[in-house]
Coordinates of C-alpha atoms and ligand atoms in Angstrom, one line a residue:
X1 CA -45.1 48.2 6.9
X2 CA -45.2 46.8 3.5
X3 CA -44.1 43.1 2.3
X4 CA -41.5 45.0 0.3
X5 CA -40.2 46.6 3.7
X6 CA -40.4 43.5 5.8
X7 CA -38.2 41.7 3.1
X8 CA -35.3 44.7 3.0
X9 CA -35.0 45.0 6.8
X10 CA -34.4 41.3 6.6
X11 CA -31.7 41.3 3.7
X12 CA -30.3 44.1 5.8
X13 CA -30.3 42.2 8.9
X14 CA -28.8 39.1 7.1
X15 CA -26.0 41.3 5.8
X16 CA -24.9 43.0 9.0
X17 CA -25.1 39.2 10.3
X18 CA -22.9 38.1 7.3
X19 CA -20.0 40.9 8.1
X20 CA -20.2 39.4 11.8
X21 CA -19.8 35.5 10.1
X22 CA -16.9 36.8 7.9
X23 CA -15.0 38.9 10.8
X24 CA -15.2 35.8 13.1
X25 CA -13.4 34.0 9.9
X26 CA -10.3 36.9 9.2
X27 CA -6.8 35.8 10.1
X28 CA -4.6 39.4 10.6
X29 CA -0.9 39.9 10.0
X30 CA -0.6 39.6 14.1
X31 CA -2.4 36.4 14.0
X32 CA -0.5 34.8 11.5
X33 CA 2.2 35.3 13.5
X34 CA 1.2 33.9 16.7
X35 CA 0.3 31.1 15.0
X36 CA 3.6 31.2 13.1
X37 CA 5.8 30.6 16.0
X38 CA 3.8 28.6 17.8
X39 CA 3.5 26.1 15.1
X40 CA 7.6 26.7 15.6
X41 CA 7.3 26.0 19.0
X42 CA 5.4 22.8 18.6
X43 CA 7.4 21.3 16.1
X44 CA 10.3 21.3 18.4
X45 CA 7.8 19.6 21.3
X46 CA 6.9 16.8 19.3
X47 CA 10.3 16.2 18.1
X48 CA 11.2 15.4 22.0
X49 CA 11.7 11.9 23.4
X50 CA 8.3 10.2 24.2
X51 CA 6.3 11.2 26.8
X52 CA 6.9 15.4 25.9
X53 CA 6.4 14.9 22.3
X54 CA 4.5 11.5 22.3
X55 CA 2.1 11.1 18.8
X56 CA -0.8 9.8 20.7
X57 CA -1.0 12.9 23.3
X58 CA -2.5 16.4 21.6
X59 CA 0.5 17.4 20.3
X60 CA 1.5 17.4 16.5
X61 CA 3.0 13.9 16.1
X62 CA 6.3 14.8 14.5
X63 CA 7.0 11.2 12.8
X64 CA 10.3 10.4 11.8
X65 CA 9.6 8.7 8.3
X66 CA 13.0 6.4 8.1
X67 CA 13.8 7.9 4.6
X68 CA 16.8 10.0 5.2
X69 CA 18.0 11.2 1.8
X70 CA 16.8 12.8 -1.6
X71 CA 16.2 10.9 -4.6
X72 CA 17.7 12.9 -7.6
X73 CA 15.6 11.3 -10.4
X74 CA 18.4 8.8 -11.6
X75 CA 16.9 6.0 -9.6
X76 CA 15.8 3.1 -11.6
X77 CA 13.9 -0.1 -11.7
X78 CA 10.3 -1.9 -11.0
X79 CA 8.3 -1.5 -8.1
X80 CA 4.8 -1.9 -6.5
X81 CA 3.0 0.5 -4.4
X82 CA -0.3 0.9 -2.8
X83 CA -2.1 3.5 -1.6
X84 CA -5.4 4.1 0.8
X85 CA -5.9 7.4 2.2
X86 CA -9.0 8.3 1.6
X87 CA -12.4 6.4 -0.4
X88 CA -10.1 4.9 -2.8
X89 CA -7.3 2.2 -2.7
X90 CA -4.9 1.9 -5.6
X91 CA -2.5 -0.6 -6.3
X92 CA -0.2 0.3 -9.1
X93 CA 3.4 -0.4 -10.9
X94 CA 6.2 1.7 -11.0
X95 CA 9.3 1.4 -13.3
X96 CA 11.6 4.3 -12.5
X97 CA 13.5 4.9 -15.9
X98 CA 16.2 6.9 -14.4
X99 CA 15.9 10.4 -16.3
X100 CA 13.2 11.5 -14.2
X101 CA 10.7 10.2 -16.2
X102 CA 8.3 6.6 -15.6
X103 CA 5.9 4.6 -16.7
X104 CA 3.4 3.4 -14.1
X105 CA 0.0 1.0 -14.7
X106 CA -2.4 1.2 -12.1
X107 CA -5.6 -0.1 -10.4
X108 CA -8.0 2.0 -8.7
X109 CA -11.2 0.4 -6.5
X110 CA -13.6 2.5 -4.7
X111 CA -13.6 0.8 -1.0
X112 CA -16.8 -0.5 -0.2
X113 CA -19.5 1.4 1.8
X114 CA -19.8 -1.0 4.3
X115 CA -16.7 -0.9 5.1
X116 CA -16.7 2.7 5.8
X117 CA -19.6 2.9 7.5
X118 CA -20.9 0.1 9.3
X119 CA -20.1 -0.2 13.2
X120 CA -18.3 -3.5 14.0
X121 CA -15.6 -3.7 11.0
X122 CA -12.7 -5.2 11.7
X123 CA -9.0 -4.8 10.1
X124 CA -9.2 -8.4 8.7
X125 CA -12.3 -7.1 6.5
X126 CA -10.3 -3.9 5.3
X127 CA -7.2 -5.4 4.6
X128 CA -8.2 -8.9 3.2
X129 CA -10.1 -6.1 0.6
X130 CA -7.1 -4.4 0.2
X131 CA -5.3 -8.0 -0.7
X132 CA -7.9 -9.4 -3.1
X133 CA -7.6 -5.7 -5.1
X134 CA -3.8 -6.9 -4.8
X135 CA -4.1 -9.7 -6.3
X136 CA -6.6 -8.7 -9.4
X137 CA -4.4 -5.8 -10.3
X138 CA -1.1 -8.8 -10.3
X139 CA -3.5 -11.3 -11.9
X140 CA -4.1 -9.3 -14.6
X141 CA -0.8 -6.9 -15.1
X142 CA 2.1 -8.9 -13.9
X143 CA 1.3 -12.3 -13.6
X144 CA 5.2 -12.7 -15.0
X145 CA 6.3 -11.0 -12.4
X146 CA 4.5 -13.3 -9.7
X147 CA 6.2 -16.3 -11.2
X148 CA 9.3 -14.5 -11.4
X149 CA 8.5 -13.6 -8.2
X150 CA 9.1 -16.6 -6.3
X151 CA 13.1 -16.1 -6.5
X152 CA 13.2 -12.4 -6.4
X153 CA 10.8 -11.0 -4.3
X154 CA 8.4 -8.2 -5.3
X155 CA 9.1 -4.8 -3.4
X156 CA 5.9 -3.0 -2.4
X157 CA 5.7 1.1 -0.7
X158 CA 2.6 0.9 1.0
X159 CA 1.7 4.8 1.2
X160 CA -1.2 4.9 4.1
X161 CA -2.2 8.2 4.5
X162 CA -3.4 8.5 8.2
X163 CA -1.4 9.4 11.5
X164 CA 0.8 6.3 12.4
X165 CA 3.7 5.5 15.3
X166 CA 6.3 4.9 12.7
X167 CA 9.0 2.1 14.2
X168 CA 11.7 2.1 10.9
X169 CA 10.7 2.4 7.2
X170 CA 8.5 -0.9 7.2
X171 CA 6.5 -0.8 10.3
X172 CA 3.9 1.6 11.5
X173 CA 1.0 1.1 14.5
X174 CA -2.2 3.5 13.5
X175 CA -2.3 6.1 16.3
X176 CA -5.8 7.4 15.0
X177 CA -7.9 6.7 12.4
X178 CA -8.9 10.6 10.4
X179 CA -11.0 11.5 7.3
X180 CA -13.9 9.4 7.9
X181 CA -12.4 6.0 8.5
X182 CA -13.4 4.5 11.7
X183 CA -12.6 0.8 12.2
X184 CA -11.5 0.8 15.9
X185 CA -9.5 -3.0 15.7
X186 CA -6.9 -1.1 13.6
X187 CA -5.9 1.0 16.3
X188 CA -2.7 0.2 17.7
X189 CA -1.9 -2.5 15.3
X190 CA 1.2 -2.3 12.5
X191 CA -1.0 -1.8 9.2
X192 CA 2.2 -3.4 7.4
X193 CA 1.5 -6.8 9.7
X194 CA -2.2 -6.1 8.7
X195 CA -1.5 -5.9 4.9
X196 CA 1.0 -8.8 4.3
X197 CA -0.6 -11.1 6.4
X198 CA -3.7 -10.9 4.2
X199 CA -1.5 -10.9 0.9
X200 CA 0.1 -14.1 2.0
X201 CA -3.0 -15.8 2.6
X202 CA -4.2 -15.0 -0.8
X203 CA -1.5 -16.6 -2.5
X204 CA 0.8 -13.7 -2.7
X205 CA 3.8 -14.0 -0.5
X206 CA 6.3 -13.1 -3.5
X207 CA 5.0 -9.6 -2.8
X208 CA 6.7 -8.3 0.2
X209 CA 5.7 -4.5 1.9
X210 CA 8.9 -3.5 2.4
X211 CA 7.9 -0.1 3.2
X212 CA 5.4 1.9 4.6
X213 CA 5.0 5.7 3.7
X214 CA 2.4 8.6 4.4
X215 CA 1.2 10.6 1.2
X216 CA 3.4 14.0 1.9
X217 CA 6.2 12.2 1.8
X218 CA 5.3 10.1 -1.6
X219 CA 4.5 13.6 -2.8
X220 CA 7.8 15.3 -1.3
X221 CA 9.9 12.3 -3.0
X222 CA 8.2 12.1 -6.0
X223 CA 8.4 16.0 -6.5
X224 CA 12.2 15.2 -5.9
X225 CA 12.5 12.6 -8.7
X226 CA 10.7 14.6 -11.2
X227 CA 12.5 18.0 -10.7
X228 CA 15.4 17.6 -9.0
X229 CA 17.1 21.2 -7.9
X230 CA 15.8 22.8 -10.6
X231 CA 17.9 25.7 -12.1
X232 CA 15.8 28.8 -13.7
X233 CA 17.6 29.1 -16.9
X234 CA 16.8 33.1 -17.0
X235 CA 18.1 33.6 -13.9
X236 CA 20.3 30.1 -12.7
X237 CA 19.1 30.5 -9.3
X238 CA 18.7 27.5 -7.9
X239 CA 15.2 26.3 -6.4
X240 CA 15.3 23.2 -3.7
X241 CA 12.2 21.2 -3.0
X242 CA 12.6 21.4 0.8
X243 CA 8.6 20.8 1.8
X244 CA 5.8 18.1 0.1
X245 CA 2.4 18.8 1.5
X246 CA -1.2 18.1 0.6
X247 CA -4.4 20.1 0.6
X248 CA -7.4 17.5 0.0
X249 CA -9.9 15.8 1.9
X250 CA -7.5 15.8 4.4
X251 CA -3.9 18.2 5.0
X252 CA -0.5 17.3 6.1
X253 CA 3.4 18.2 5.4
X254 CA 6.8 16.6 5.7
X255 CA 10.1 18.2 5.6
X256 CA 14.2 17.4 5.8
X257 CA 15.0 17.4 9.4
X258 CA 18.4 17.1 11.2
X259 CA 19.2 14.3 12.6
X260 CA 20.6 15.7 15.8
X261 CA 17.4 17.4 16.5
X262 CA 15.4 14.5 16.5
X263 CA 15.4 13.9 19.8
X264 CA 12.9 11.4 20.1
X265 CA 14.8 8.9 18.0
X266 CA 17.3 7.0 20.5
X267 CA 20.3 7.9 20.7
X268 CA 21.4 4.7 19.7
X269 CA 19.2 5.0 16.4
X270 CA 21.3 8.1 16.0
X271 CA 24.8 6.8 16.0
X272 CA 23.7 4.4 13.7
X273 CA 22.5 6.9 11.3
X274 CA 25.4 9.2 12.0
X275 CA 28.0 6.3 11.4
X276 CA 25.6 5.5 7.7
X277 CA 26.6 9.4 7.0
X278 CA 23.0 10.1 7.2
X279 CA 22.5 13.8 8.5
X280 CA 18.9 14.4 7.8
X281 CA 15.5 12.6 7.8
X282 CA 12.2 13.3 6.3
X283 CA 9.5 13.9 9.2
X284 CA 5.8 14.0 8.8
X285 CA 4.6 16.4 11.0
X286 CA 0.8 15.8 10.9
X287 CA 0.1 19.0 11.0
X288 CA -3.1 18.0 10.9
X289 CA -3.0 18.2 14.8
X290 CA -2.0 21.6 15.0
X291 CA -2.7 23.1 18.7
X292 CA -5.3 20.5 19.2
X293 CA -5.0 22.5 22.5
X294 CA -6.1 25.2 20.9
X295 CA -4.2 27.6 22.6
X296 CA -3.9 30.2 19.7
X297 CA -6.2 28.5 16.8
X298 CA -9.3 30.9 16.0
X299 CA -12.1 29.0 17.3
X300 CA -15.8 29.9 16.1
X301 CA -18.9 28.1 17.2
X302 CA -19.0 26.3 14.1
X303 CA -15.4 25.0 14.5
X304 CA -16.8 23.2 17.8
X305 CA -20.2 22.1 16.9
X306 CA -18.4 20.2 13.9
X307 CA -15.6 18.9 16.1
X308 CA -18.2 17.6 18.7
X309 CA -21.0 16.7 17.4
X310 CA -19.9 15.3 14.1
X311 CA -16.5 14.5 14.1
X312 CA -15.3 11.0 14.7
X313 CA -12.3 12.2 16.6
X314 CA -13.8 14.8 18.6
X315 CA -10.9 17.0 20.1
X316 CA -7.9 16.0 17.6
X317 CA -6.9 17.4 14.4
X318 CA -8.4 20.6 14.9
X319 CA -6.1 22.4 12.4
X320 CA -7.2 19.8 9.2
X321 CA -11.0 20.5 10.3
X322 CA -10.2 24.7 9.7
X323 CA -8.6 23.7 6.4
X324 CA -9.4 20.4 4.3
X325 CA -11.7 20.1 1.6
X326 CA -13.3 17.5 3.7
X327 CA -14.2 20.1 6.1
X328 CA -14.7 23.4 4.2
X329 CA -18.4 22.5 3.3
X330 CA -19.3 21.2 6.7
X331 CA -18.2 24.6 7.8
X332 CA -20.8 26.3 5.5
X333 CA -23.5 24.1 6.5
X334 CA -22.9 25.2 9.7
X335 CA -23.7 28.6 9.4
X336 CA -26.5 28.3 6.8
X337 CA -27.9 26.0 9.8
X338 CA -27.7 28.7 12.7
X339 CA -28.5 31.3 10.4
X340 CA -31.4 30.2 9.4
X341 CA -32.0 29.5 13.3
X342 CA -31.3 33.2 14.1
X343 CA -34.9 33.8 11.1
X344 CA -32.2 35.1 8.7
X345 CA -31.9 32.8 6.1
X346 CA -34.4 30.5 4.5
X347 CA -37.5 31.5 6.7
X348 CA -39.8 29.8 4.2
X349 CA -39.5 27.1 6.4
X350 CA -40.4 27.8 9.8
X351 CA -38.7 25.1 11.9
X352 CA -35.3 23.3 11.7
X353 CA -37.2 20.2 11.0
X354 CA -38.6 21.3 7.6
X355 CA -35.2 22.5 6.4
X356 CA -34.2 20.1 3.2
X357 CA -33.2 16.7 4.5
X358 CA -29.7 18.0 3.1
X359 CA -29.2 20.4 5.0
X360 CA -29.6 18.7 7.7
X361 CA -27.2 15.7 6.6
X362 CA -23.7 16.4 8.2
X363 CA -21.1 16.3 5.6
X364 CA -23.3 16.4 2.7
X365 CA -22.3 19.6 1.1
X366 CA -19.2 19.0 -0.6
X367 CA -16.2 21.5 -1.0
X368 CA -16.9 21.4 -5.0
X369 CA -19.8 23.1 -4.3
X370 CA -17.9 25.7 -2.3
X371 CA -15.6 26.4 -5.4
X372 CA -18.4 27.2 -8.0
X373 CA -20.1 29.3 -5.4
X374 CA -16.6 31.4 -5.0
X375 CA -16.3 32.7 -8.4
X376 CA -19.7 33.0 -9.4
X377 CA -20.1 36.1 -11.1
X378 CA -23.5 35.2 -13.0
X379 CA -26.7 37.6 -12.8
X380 CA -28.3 37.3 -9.6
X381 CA -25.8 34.2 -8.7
X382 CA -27.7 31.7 -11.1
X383 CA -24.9 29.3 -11.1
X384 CA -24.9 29.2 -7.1
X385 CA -28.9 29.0 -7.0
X386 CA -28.3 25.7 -9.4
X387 CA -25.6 24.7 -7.1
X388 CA -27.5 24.6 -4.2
X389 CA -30.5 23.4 -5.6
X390 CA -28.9 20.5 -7.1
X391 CA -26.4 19.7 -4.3
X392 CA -28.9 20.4 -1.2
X393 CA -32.2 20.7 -2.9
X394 CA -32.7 24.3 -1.4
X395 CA -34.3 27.3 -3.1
X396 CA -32.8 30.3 -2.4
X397 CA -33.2 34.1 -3.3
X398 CA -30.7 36.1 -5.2
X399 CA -30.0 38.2 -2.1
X400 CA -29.4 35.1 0.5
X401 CA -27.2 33.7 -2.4
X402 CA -25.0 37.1 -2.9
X403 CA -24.5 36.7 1.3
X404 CA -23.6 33.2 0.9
X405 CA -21.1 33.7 -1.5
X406 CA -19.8 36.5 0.7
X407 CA -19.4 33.4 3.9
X408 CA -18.0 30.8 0.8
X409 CA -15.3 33.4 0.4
X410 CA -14.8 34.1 4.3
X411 CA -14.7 29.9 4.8
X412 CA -11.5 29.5 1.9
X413 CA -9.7 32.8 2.7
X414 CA -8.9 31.3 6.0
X415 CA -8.2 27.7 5.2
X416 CA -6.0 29.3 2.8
X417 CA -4.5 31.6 5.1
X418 CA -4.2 29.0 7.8
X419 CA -2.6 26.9 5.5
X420 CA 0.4 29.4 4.9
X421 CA 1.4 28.7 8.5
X422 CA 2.7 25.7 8.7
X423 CA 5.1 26.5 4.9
X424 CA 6.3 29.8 6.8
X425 CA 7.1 28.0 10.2
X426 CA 9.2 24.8 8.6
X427 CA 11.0 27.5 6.4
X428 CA 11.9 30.0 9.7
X429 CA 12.5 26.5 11.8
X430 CA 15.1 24.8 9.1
X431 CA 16.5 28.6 7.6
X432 CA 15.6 27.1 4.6
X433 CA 15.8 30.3 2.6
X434 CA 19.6 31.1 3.9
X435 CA 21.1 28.3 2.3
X436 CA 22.5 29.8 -0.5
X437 CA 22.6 33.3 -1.6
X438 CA 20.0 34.1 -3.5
X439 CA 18.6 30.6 -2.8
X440 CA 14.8 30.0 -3.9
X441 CA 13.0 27.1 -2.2
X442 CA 9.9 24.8 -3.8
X443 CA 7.0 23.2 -2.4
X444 CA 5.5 20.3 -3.8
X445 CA 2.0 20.3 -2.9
X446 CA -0.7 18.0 -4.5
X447 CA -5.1 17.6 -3.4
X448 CA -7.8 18.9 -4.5
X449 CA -8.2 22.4 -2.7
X450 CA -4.8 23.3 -3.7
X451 CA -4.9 22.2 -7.3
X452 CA -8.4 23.0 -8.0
X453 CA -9.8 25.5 -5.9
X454 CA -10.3 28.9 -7.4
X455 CA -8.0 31.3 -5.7
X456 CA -6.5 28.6 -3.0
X457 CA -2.9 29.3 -4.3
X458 CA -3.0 33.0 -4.5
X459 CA -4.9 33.5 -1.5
X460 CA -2.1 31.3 0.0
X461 CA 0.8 32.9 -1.7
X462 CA -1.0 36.5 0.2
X463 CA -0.7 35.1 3.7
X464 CA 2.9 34.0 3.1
X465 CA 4.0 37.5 2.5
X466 CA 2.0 38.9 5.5
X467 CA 3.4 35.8 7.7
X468 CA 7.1 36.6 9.4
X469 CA 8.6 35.5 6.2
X470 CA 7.7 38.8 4.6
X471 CA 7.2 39.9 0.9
X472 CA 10.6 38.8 0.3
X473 CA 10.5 35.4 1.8
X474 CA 7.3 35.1 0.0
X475 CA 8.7 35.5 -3.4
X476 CA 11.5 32.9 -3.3
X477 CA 8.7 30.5 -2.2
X478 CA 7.3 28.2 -5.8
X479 CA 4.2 26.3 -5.1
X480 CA 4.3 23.1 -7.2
X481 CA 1.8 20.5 -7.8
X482 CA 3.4 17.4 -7.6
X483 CA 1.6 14.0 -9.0
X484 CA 1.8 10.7 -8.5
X485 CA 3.2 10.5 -5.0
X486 CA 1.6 7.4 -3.7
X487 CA 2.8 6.2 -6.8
X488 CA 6.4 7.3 -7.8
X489 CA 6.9 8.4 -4.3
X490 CA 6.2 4.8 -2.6
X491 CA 8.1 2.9 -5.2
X492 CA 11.1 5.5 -4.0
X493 CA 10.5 4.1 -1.0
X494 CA 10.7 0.8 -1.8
X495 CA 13.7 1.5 -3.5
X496 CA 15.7 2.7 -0.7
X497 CA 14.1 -0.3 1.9
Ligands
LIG501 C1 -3.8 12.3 7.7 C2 -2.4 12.4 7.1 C3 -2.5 12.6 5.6 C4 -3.4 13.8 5.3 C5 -3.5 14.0 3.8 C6 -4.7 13.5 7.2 O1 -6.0 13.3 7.7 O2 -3.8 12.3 9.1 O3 -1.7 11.2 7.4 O4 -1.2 12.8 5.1 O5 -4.7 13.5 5.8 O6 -4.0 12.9 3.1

């Protein structure tokens, strides 16, 4: 056999190997709607009374946020918020001017390494951090206000995006650290405590968290103050924001839930609302924690091993580590890794060990990456051969490259697809498309993989018309990016504390 024939029965082999990578990664129309209704299914579990529904068991956590109305984008006035949910913290000003519009200033630090990553951090580090940025940002914005402040207190939304046992609109205990963050003290402890106790010891006791928020339901409200119920002026149907969600690092959702169905609020808490005339409240579903049972999600190999062997909450939030941008690139690593075990991809190096220190380095391919690779249409996939080279260091040949794109595209397709599931079930579960006749519903989505990556949306928008909802339900569905919800959407928050 020649060299030439040696190297086309491997690109051959590597292809058939590739259609076996993508088939494990294809979500079908009978699929999508198993994992429709049971997402249905779950929801109602975790909005049961503790025990049944509790947030720190598997199931989804179902959190009732405390916010139970609307804003309509004629709320007014000056607040705080701050926001950590992922390597950034932000501390910003809000003035809501009322006709939907703002002005905001804002702060934004890049949390320190060590705090990420060393073993043996403790809350007092993170949120005595989080103070001190407090302070600068007042220091040098508002120092006015902090005079000002010691009549009239300042109002601050904290929006912390991670799973927390919400106990009314300003108190929350951290169920489980997610997206990287790992300080173990935190657990169990109310980050609003955390956070005020460290702003009062730097001086700054004026400034009071009155409430504390997760980012899908900054995003929902702040999609809520910017557009309102918007009517199409060719048509004057009328399109409700009923859902905010994000698609980032990490992936989440909230939605308007009635009252009466949410069991797991006493029934005391009830009357109370009922008597306020409250009907609904927004819930944050961490959806993140889809079927951490994984009774119906697909499950590769590579879905494990990440979980497992690299996750730091092995066995939760098994949904977000199918979908987020955090994820997506981990995934691909992954499979270049075993495929290159099975002698199909890279065999220039003949053990694991001699692979590029890259490669090797969990979470070092980043879902940016991923998006270049997706709609690469150069000759011979130059742009993906510079992507990799510059991202991992790894030479590859045009043929490996036109297979890897193939996996890139199998990877997104069902993130995206997956991520249709959760839209599809909250708008079956609350009839949200049967309010009105002729009723049109939006979704105000904001993240990375949904604003920027190539396709995400579309890719989306097809598994929402081959979910239950149908090509019908699909089309009264408008996916919106919303902005500024740990910014506008805290200070709502405040606002209504
Ligand atoms: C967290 C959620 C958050 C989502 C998006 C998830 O990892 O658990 O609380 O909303 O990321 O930031």
């Amino acid at each position: 056999m020649t060299f030439e024939d040696v190297h086309a029965r491997r690109d051959q082999a590597l292809s058939k190997r590739v259609d076996e990578v993508c088939k494990e990664f294809t979500i079908d129309k009978s699929k999508l709607e198993e994992l429709t209704y049971h997402f249905i299914d779950s929801m109602k579990i975790g909005l049961e009374p503790q025990g049944k529904g509790h947030a720190t068991s598997k199931n989804m956590p179902m959190i009732p946020s405390f916010v139970t109305a609307k804003p309509n984008g004629t709320e007014t006035g000056l607040f705080l918020a701050a926001d950590l949910g992922g390597t950034n913290f932000r501390i910003c000003s809000v003035e809501l001017h009322g006709d939907h519009s703002f002005t905001m200033q804002q702060l934004k630090s890049s949390i320190p390494e060590e705090l990420l990553e060393e073993e043996g951090v403790t809350s007092h580090e993170l949120f005595s951090y989080l103070a001190r940025r407090t302070a600068v940002f007042l220091k040098k914005h508002h120092d006015d206000l902090l005079k000002d402040g010691e009549s009239t207190p300042l109002k601050l939304g904290f929006t912390f995006s991670f799973p927390v046992e919400q106990k009314g609109l300003d108190s929350g205990t951290l169920i489980r650290w997610t997206k990287g963050f790992n300080i173990q003290d935190t657990v169990g402890k109310d980050v609003v405590q955390l956070y005020q106790k460290e702003l009062d010891d730097q001086g700054l006791s004026s400034v009071k968290v009155v409430a504390l928020t997760n980012d899908t339901v900054g995003t929902f409200l702040s999609h809520c103050y910017n557009s309102g119920d918007s009517v199409s002026s060719l048509s004057g149907e009328i399109s409700e924001p009923v859902i905010g969600c994000i698609f980032g690092t990490g992936t989440n959702g909230c939605y308007l839930e009635k009252i009466d169905n949410i069991k797991k609020l006493s029934e005391e808490v009830r009357d109370k609302l009922r008597e306020e005339g409250k009907t609904h409240m927004i819930i944050n579903t961490e959806w993140g924690s889809f079927d951490n049972e994984l009774k119906v999600l697909p499950v590769t190999k590579y879905d494990i091993d990440i979980d497992q062997k690299y996750s730091p909450n092995p066995g939760y939030h098994l949904f977000e580590k199918r979908i987020s941008g955090m994820f997506m690139g981990e995934i691909l690593r992954n499979v270049l890794v075993q495929l290159h075990k099975e002698r199909l991809l890279f065999c220039q190096y003949k053990t694991y060990e001699q692979l590029p220190h890259r490669l090797r380095t969990p979470f070092e391919l980043n879902s940016e990456v991923l998006s270049h690779i997706e709609i690469d249409d150069s000759t011979d996939f130059r742009e993906t051969e510079l992507c990799l080279n510059q991202s991992l260091r790894l030479p590859t040949t045009p043929h490996e490259r036109q297979e890897i794109q193939r996996i890139v595209r199998a990877i997104s397709r069902r993130s995206a697809f997956l991520s249709a599931v959760p839209i599809a079930a909250i708008l079956i579960k609350t009839g949200a498309l049967h309010k009105r006749f002729h009723g049109e519903v939006e979704i105000g989505c904001d993240g990375s993989v949904v604003e920027y990556y190539p396709g995400f949306r579309s890719m989306l928008r097809d598994a929402l018309a081959l979910s239950p909802l149908g090509p019908e339900g699909e089309r009264k569905v408008h996916i919106k990016i919303a902005k500024d919800g740990s910014g506008v959407g805290a200070a709502l928050c405040a606002l209504v504390a």
